[in-house]
Short mmCIF file of C-alpha atoms in Angstrom, two decimals:
data_model
loop_
_atom_site.label_atom_id
_atom_site.label_comp_id
_atom_site.label_asym_id
_atom_site.label_seq_id
_atom_site.Cartn_x
_atom_site.Cartn_y
_atom_site.Cartn_z
CA UNK W 1 0.00 0.00 0.00
CA UNK W 2 1.45 3.33 -1.06
CA UNK W 3 -0.77 5.76 0.77
CA UNK W 4 -3.87 5.89 2.90
CA UNK W 5 -6.86 5.00 0.74
CA UNK W 6 -4.74 3.93 -2.21
CA UNK W 7 -5.74 0.27 -1.93
CA UNK W 8 -3.48 -2.68 -2.61
CA UNK W 9 -0.71 -2.71 -5.19
CA UNK W 10 0.75 -6.06 -6.18
CA UNK W 11 4.28 -5.69 -7.55
CA UNK W 12 6.26 -8.55 -9.09
CA UNK W 13 9.98 -8.07 -9.70
CA UNK W 14 12.75 -10.24 -11.10
CA UNK W 15 15.40 -8.80 -8.79
CA UNK W 16 15.80 -6.41 -5.90
CA UNK W 17 18.10 -3.71 -7.22
CA UNK W 18 17.60 -0.22 -5.75
CA UNK W 19 15.23 2.06 -7.62
CA UNK W 20 16.71 4.34 -10.26
CA UNK W 21 15.84 7.99 -10.86
CA UNK W 22 13.93 7.34 -14.08
CA UNK W 23 11.16 5.00 -15.18
CA UNK W 24 9.91 3.64 -18.50
CA UNK W 25 6.20 2.92 -18.16
CA UNK W 26 3.70 0.76 -20.01
CA UNK W 27 0.02 0.32 -19.23
CA UNK W 28 -0.59 -3.11 -20.70
CA UNK W 29 -3.22 -5.78 -21.09
CA UNK W 30 -3.31 -9.13 -22.81
CA UNK W 31 -6.25 -8.21 -25.01
CA UNK W 32 -7.24 -4.61 -25.74
CA UNK W 33 -10.60 -3.75 -24.19
CA UNK W 34 -11.63 -1.47 -27.08
CA UNK W 35 -9.62 -2.65 -30.10
CA UNK W 36 -9.66 -6.45 -29.30
CA UNK W 37 -6.11 -6.96 -30.58
CA UNK W 38 -3.46 -9.30 -29.15
CA UNK W 39 -1.89 -6.73 -26.89
CA UNK W 40 0.48 -9.16 -25.18
CA UNK W 41 2.24 -10.02 -28.45
CA UNK W 42 2.54 -6.31 -29.20
CA UNK W 43 3.97 -5.65 -25.74
CA UNK W 44 6.63 -8.34 -26.19
CA UNK W 45 7.62 -6.80 -29.53
CA UNK W 46 7.74 -3.30 -28.01
CA UNK W 47 9.97 -4.62 -25.22
CA UNK W 48 12.21 -6.44 -27.70
CA UNK W 49 12.74 -3.28 -29.74
CA UNK W 50 13.25 -1.21 -26.59
CA UNK W 51 15.93 -3.69 -25.53
CA UNK W 52 17.70 -3.83 -28.90
CA UNK W 53 17.61 -0.12 -29.67
CA UNK W 54 17.96 1.43 -26.22
CA UNK W 55 18.29 -0.61 -23.02
CA UNK W 56 21.14 -2.83 -24.25
CA UNK W 57 23.22 0.13 -25.45
CA UNK W 58 25.91 1.48 -23.15
CA UNK W 59 24.46 1.45 -19.60
CA UNK W 60 20.97 2.68 -20.39
CA UNK W 61 19.36 -0.21 -18.51
CA UNK W 62 21.19 0.94 -15.38
CA UNK W 63 19.58 4.38 -15.48
CA UNK W 64 15.88 3.47 -15.66
CA UNK W 65 13.42 1.02 -14.21
CA UNK W 66 10.61 -0.43 -16.32
CA UNK W 67 7.10 -0.37 -14.85
CA UNK W 68 4.48 -2.51 -16.58
CA UNK W 69 1.18 -1.38 -15.08
CA UNK W 70 -1.83 -3.65 -15.55
CA UNK W 71 -5.26 -4.39 -14.10
CA UNK W 72 -5.03 -8.06 -13.23
CA UNK W 73 -3.76 -9.44 -16.55
CA UNK W 74 -0.23 -10.39 -15.48
CA UNK W 75 1.50 -12.26 -12.68
CA UNK W 76 4.94 -13.55 -11.77
CA UNK W 77 4.78 -16.33 -14.40
CA UNK W 78 4.73 -13.70 -17.14
CA UNK W 79 8.26 -12.72 -16.16
CA UNK W 80 9.36 -15.82 -18.07
CA UNK W 81 7.89 -14.37 -21.27
CA UNK W 82 9.75 -11.12 -20.75
CA UNK W 83 13.08 -12.94 -20.36
CA UNK W 84 12.91 -13.89 -24.03
CA UNK W 85 12.90 -10.21 -25.01
CA UNK W 86 15.25 -8.73 -22.40
CA UNK W 87 18.81 -9.22 -21.20
CA UNK W 88 19.44 -10.10 -17.53
CA UNK W 89 20.41 -6.47 -16.85
CA UNK W 90 17.11 -5.23 -18.26
CA UNK W 91 15.13 -7.91 -16.44
CA UNK W 92 16.45 -6.48 -13.17
CA UNK W 93 14.61 -3.28 -14.07
CA UNK W 94 11.18 -4.87 -14.56
CA UNK W 95 8.32 -4.06 -12.15
CA UNK W 96 4.93 -5.65 -12.93
CA UNK W 97 2.41 -3.51 -11.04
CA UNK W 98 -1.25 -4.48 -10.60
CA UNK W 99 -3.19 -1.25 -10.01
CA UNK W 100 -6.68 -2.80 -10.33
CA UNK W 101 -7.48 -2.46 -6.60
CA UNK W 102 -5.77 0.88 -6.11
CA UNK W 103 -7.02 4.43 -6.19
CA UNK W 104 -5.00 4.95 -9.37
CA UNK W 105 -7.57 2.84 -11.25
CA UNK W 106 -10.84 4.03 -9.83
CA UNK W 107 -13.65 6.31 -10.93
CA UNK W 108 -13.48 9.71 -9.25
CA UNK W 109 -16.20 10.16 -6.65
CA UNK W 110 -18.15 12.56 -8.88
CA UNK W 111 -18.58 9.74 -11.43
CA UNK W 112 -19.59 7.11 -8.87
CA UNK W 113 -23.24 7.00 -9.92
CA UNK W 114 -22.76 7.72 -13.63
CA UNK W 115 -24.53 5.52 -16.15
CA UNK W 116 -21.77 4.70 -18.67
CA UNK W 117 -24.36 4.27 -21.43
CA UNK W 118 -24.83 8.04 -21.28
CA UNK W 119 -21.14 8.65 -21.92
CA UNK W 120 -20.04 9.77 -25.38
CA UNK W 121 -19.18 6.84 -27.74
CA UNK W 122 -19.69 4.20 -25.08
CA UNK W 123 -19.27 1.20 -25.29
CA UNK W 124 -17.12 1.64 -28.42
CA UNK W 125 -14.61 3.22 -26.06
CA UNK W 126 -14.94 1.23 -22.86
CA UNK W 127 -14.73 2.40 -19.28
CA UNK W 128 -11.29 0.81 -19.15
CA UNK W 129 -10.21 3.02 -22.05
CA UNK W 130 -11.37 6.10 -20.15
CA UNK W 131 -9.55 4.93 -17.04
CA UNK W 132 -6.42 4.65 -19.19
CA UNK W 133 -6.89 8.29 -20.22
CA UNK W 134 -7.36 9.31 -16.59
CA UNK W 135 -4.29 7.31 -15.52
CA UNK W 136 -1.92 8.98 -17.98
CA UNK W 137 -3.45 12.45 -17.62
CA UNK W 138 -4.05 12.59 -13.86
CA UNK W 139 -3.07 9.56 -11.78
CA UNK W 140 0.43 8.66 -12.90
CA UNK W 141 2.00 11.78 -11.39
CA UNK W 142 0.42 11.01 -8.02
CA UNK W 143 1.50 7.37 -8.27
CA UNK W 144 5.17 8.26 -8.62
CA UNK W 145 4.92 11.00 -6.00
CA UNK W 146 3.45 8.45 -3.57
CA UNK W 147 5.93 5.75 -4.59
CA UNK W 148 8.85 8.10 -4.06
CA UNK W 149 7.56 9.07 -0.63
CA UNK W 150 6.74 5.59 0.67
CA UNK W 151 9.53 3.58 -0.97
CA UNK W 152 12.34 6.09 -0.51
CA UNK W 153 12.79 6.53 -4.26
CA UNK W 154 13.40 9.62 -6.34
CA UNK W 155 11.86 8.99 -9.74
CA UNK W 156 12.36 12.24 -11.60
CA UNK W 157 11.51 11.48 -15.24
CA UNK W 158 9.10 8.95 -16.70
CA UNK W 159 8.95 7.78 -20.29
CA UNK W 160 5.73 6.33 -21.65
CA UNK W 161 5.51 3.66 -24.30
CA UNK W 162 2.37 1.82 -25.36
CA UNK W 163 2.33 -1.88 -26.13
CA UNK W 164 2.38 -0.90 -29.83
CA UNK W 165 5.02 1.84 -29.53
CA UNK W 166 7.99 0.67 -31.54
CA UNK W 167 11.45 2.26 -31.49
CA UNK W 168 13.04 1.13 -34.75
CA UNK W 169 16.51 2.70 -34.58
CA UNK W 170 19.36 2.82 -32.11
CA UNK W 171 19.41 5.59 -29.52
CA UNK W 172 23.06 5.86 -28.53
CA UNK W 173 22.66 8.55 -25.85
CA UNK W 174 20.78 8.34 -22.55
CA UNK W 175 17.35 9.91 -23.06
CA UNK W 176 16.89 10.81 -19.40
CA UNK W 177 20.33 12.38 -19.02
CA UNK W 178 19.63 14.35 -22.19
CA UNK W 179 16.37 15.68 -20.74
CA UNK W 180 18.00 16.54 -17.43
CA UNK W 181 21.12 18.11 -18.94
CA UNK W 182 18.96 20.46 -21.04
CA UNK W 183 16.47 21.18 -18.22
CA UNK W 184 13.61 19.91 -20.35
CA UNK W 185 10.29 19.30 -18.61
CA UNK W 186 8.68 17.38 -21.46
CA UNK W 187 9.74 15.57 -24.62
CA UNK W 188 7.63 14.08 -27.41
CA UNK W 189 8.06 12.53 -30.85
CA UNK W 190 4.98 13.08 -33.08
CA UNK W 191 2.12 15.52 -33.66
CA UNK W 192 -1.58 14.71 -33.99
CA UNK W 193 -3.90 17.45 -35.18
CA UNK W 194 -7.10 16.97 -33.17
CA UNK W 195 -6.99 19.79 -30.64
CA UNK W 196 -10.36 21.21 -31.66
CA UNK W 197 -12.11 19.03 -29.09
CA UNK W 198 -10.01 20.64 -26.35
CA UNK W 199 -11.31 24.16 -26.96
CA UNK W 200 -14.42 23.94 -24.74
CA UNK W 201 -12.48 22.90 -21.64
CA UNK W 202 -9.70 25.38 -22.44
CA UNK W 203 -12.29 28.15 -22.71
CA UNK W 204 -13.70 27.23 -19.31
CA UNK W 205 -10.22 27.25 -17.80
CA UNK W 206 -9.44 30.66 -19.29
CA UNK W 207 -12.67 32.07 -17.88
CA UNK W 208 -11.73 30.71 -14.46
CA UNK W 209 -8.10 31.78 -14.34
CA UNK W 210 -8.73 35.38 -15.48
CA UNK W 211 -5.45 37.30 -15.51
CA UNK W 212 -3.90 35.49 -12.58
CA UNK W 213 -2.05 32.72 -14.42
CA UNK W 214 0.20 33.68 -17.34
CA UNK W 215 0.46 31.26 -20.24
CA UNK W 216 3.27 30.80 -22.75
CA UNK W 217 1.09 29.81 -25.68
CA UNK W 218 -2.62 29.94 -26.32
CA UNK W 219 -4.41 26.72 -27.27
CA UNK W 220 -5.77 26.67 -30.83
CA UNK W 221 -7.96 24.06 -32.46
CA UNK W 222 -5.71 23.49 -35.47
CA UNK W 223 -2.39 23.33 -33.60
CA UNK W 224 -0.21 20.26 -33.07
CA UNK W 225 -1.35 18.03 -30.25
CA UNK W 226 1.23 15.79 -28.62
CA UNK W 227 0.78 12.21 -29.89
CA UNK W 228 1.66 11.07 -26.41
CA UNK W 229 1.98 7.31 -26.82
CA UNK W 230 5.63 8.30 -26.47
CA UNK W 231 6.62 11.04 -24.06
CA UNK W 232 9.26 11.79 -21.46
CA UNK W 233 8.10 14.03 -18.62
CA UNK W 234 9.53 15.44 -15.44
CA UNK W 235 7.17 14.28 -12.70
CA UNK W 236 7.68 17.47 -10.72
CA UNK W 237 6.42 19.58 -13.61
CA UNK W 238 2.98 17.96 -13.49
CA UNK W 239 2.88 18.28 -9.71
CA UNK W 240 3.76 21.98 -9.82
CA UNK W 241 1.49 25.01 -9.84
CA UNK W 242 -0.30 25.93 -12.08
CA UNK W 243 -0.13 22.62 -13.99
CA UNK W 244 -1.51 20.57 -11.12
CA UNK W 245 -4.27 23.12 -10.61
CA UNK W 246 -5.18 22.89 -14.29
CA UNK W 247 -5.25 19.07 -14.19
CA UNK W 248 -7.52 19.16 -11.15
CA UNK W 249 -9.86 21.54 -12.95
CA UNK W 250 -10.03 19.31 -16.05
CA UNK W 251 -10.64 16.22 -13.93
CA UNK W 252 -13.43 17.82 -11.91
CA UNK W 253 -15.25 18.91 -15.07
CA UNK W 254 -15.86 15.22 -15.82
CA UNK W 255 -14.99 15.37 -19.51
CA UNK W 256 -12.49 12.49 -19.41
CA UNK W 257 -15.19 9.95 -18.63
CA UNK W 258 -18.28 11.64 -20.05
CA UNK W 259 -16.85 13.12 -23.25
CA UNK W 260 -13.73 10.96 -23.77
CA UNK W 261 -11.42 13.98 -23.59
CA UNK W 262 -8.08 12.32 -24.33
CA UNK W 263 -4.80 12.42 -22.48
CA UNK W 264 -3.32 13.68 -25.78
CA UNK W 265 -5.31 16.90 -25.48
CA UNK W 266 -4.75 17.22 -21.74
CA UNK W 267 -0.98 16.78 -22.02
CA UNK W 268 -0.86 19.23 -24.94
CA UNK W 269 -2.68 21.93 -23.01
CA UNK W 270 -0.64 21.33 -19.85
CA UNK W 271 2.67 21.47 -21.74
CA UNK W 272 2.23 24.10 -24.43
CA UNK W 273 0.31 26.56 -22.25
CA UNK W 274 2.44 26.43 -19.10
CA UNK W 275 5.97 25.48 -20.19
CA UNK W 276 8.33 27.88 -22.01
CA UNK W 277 9.53 26.53 -25.33
CA UNK W 278 13.08 26.10 -24.06
CA UNK W 279 11.76 23.53 -21.55
CA UNK W 280 9.96 21.41 -24.17
CA UNK W 281 11.72 19.19 -26.71
CA UNK W 282 10.54 17.36 -29.80
CA UNK W 283 12.70 14.33 -30.62
CA UNK W 284 13.31 13.79 -34.33
CA UNK W 285 16.41 11.60 -34.34
CA UNK W 286 15.03 8.05 -33.94
CA UNK W 287 12.55 6.14 -36.09
CA UNK W 288 9.27 5.63 -34.30
CA UNK W 289 6.07 3.73 -35.08
CA UNK W 290 2.66 3.82 -33.50
CA UNK W 291 -0.57 3.01 -35.29
CA UNK W 292 -4.10 1.87 -34.54
CA UNK W 293 -5.33 -0.86 -36.93
CA UNK W 294 -8.91 -1.44 -38.03
CA UNK W 295 -10.32 -4.63 -36.50
CA UNK W 296 -11.81 -5.83 -39.79
CA UNK W 297 -9.27 -4.85 -42.48
CA UNK W 298 -6.08 -4.83 -40.43
CA UNK W 299 -5.17 -1.49 -42.01
CA UNK W 300 -3.76 1.22 -39.78
CA UNK W 301 -6.42 3.92 -39.54
CA UNK W 302 -4.57 6.35 -37.25
CA UNK W 303 -0.83 6.89 -36.96
CA UNK W 304 2.06 5.19 -38.73
CA UNK W 305 5.83 5.55 -38.82
CA UNK W 306 8.33 8.39 -39.18
CA UNK W 307 12.05 8.04 -39.85
CA UNK W 308 14.57 9.62 -37.52
CA UNK W 309 17.41 11.69 -38.91
CA UNK W 310 20.04 9.60 -37.09
CA UNK W 311 18.65 6.29 -38.37
CA UNK W 312 21.19 4.87 -40.84
CA UNK W 313 18.66 2.16 -41.75
CA UNK W 314 15.72 4.50 -42.20
CA UNK W 315 15.06 3.50 -45.81
CA UNK W 316 14.98 -0.21 -44.94
CA UNK W 317 12.81 0.39 -41.87
CA UNK W 318 10.26 2.42 -43.80
CA UNK W 319 10.23 -0.03 -46.72
CA UNK W 320 9.62 -2.94 -44.35
CA UNK W 321 6.71 -1.08 -42.77
CA UNK W 322 5.29 -0.25 -46.20
CA UNK W 323 5.59 -3.83 -47.45
CA UNK W 324 4.03 -5.40 -44.36
CA UNK W 325 1.43 -2.84 -43.27
CA UNK W 326 0.53 -0.99 -46.46
CA UNK W 327 1.14 -3.08 -49.59
CA UNK W 328 0.31 -6.55 -48.24
CA UNK W 329 -3.11 -5.67 -46.77
CA UNK W 330 -3.80 -3.09 -49.52
CA UNK W 331 -4.14 0.00 -47.33
CA UNK W 332 -4.30 3.70 -48.14
CA UNK W 333 -1.72 5.97 -46.51
CA UNK W 334 -0.13 9.39 -46.82
CA UNK W 335 3.56 9.26 -47.76
CA UNK W 336 5.69 12.38 -47.56
CA UNK W 337 9.02 13.81 -46.47
CA UNK W 338 8.65 16.21 -43.57
CA UNK W 339 10.90 19.28 -43.40
CA UNK W 340 11.89 21.34 -40.32
CA UNK W 341 9.21 24.05 -40.78
CA UNK W 342 6.53 21.37 -40.24
CA UNK W 343 8.39 19.57 -37.44
CA UNK W 344 7.69 21.84 -34.46
CA UNK W 345 10.56 24.30 -35.10
CA UNK W 346 9.99 26.03 -31.74
CA UNK W 347 10.56 22.78 -29.88
CA UNK W 348 12.87 20.62 -32.02
CA UNK W 349 16.01 22.63 -31.07
CA UNK W 350 17.89 21.31 -34.09
CA UNK W 351 20.50 24.07 -34.28
CA UNK W 352 20.97 24.17 -30.51
CA UNK W 353 21.69 20.44 -30.54
CA UNK W 354 24.24 20.73 -33.34
CA UNK W 355 22.08 19.58 -36.25
CA UNK W 356 23.12 21.71 -39.20
CA UNK W 357 22.31 19.38 -42.09
CA UNK W 358 18.95 19.64 -43.82
CA UNK W 359 16.47 17.32 -42.11
CA UNK W 360 13.96 15.45 -44.27
CA UNK W 361 12.02 12.71 -42.52
CA UNK W 362 10.34 9.96 -44.54
CA UNK W 363 6.84 9.69 -43.09
CA UNK W 364 4.04 7.16 -43.67
CA UNK W 365 0.87 8.13 -41.81
CA UNK W 366 -2.90 7.81 -41.74
CA UNK W 367 -5.34 10.22 -40.14
CA UNK W 368 -4.43 13.58 -38.67
CA UNK W 369 -0.96 12.55 -37.54
CA UNK W 370 2.05 14.44 -38.96
CA UNK W 371 0.23 16.72 -41.40
CA UNK W 372 2.21 18.40 -44.17
CA UNK W 373 2.51 22.19 -44.51
CA UNK W 374 1.37 23.09 -40.98
CA UNK W 375 4.28 25.43 -40.28
CA UNK W 376 4.09 27.22 -36.93
CA UNK W 377 0.93 25.30 -36.06
CA UNK W 378 3.21 22.28 -35.69
CA UNK W 379 4.88 24.14 -32.85
#
């Protein structure tokens, strides 16, 4: 038990090494509650690629623990499955955390008597899906704050990956040291242009805050939203004022459960409005894939893959994706090469990080992810 009223947390570990200062987090299940896909197979592949392209390089596995949060799907026997994807050093980092009986996976009190059938697009997007949104938007910061306090740890940065978040190229440097050395509060990889649905809650917040809370950037409906299936965040940023106050306001309005307001929109508002641009970083150097497939056709209907400028195998990686996930199932996609003006120039810090060559990122996407010719709206 982490804190009074938190409920029970069951944690399985392979070893007993002391906690590190950083954590890589997954919220996983064996079968997706909304999309019905084989999530466990995806998770094993995401872990394999994380191992090959990050954890096994240099001493990266020594600088981060891996938390696999779940709601009753996993137990200690599943550690055997993970051993096939991870080295012994990385296995020492694994924490399998059952949050199903904890306060971190519970309806807020103001939703206690809600009828889910009155929620927007329910049951297409299940209650579990909405709890996932709430966990990554609201609860995860409190979890690590509580864990630090009760376990004597000092987790400073967390990096999120989904079970279908695939890092396809080697990352030679330590991501967490990079964030800390540059005093970044938040890092992300891709943009998704769906911020229009955030405008009602942003308008309510603006009316409430008046002139008391300065913002660094106003929220616009056609701006880049952080496609936050990959992010690295400083925990303290989300616990600080006014960010924590904003998150509490959003939560109390009830739009996460009742209107399916996504953690993408909530993170985007919390980061772009309250953090100066020099504290936010967009990663462009590694090749990254995340896509949501249609249950019937198998075609990706949202997301895709984007090459990283440091990926020496970018052409092969993108061709493999195209052959397997576009050509073979006969899917429609948008294929382009993204240039710096459309790649969040305020946050990519290319020149500051010594990138002087022209960047052109091969991009295969579907939906409103990585749109061409967005300019300053990309950030």
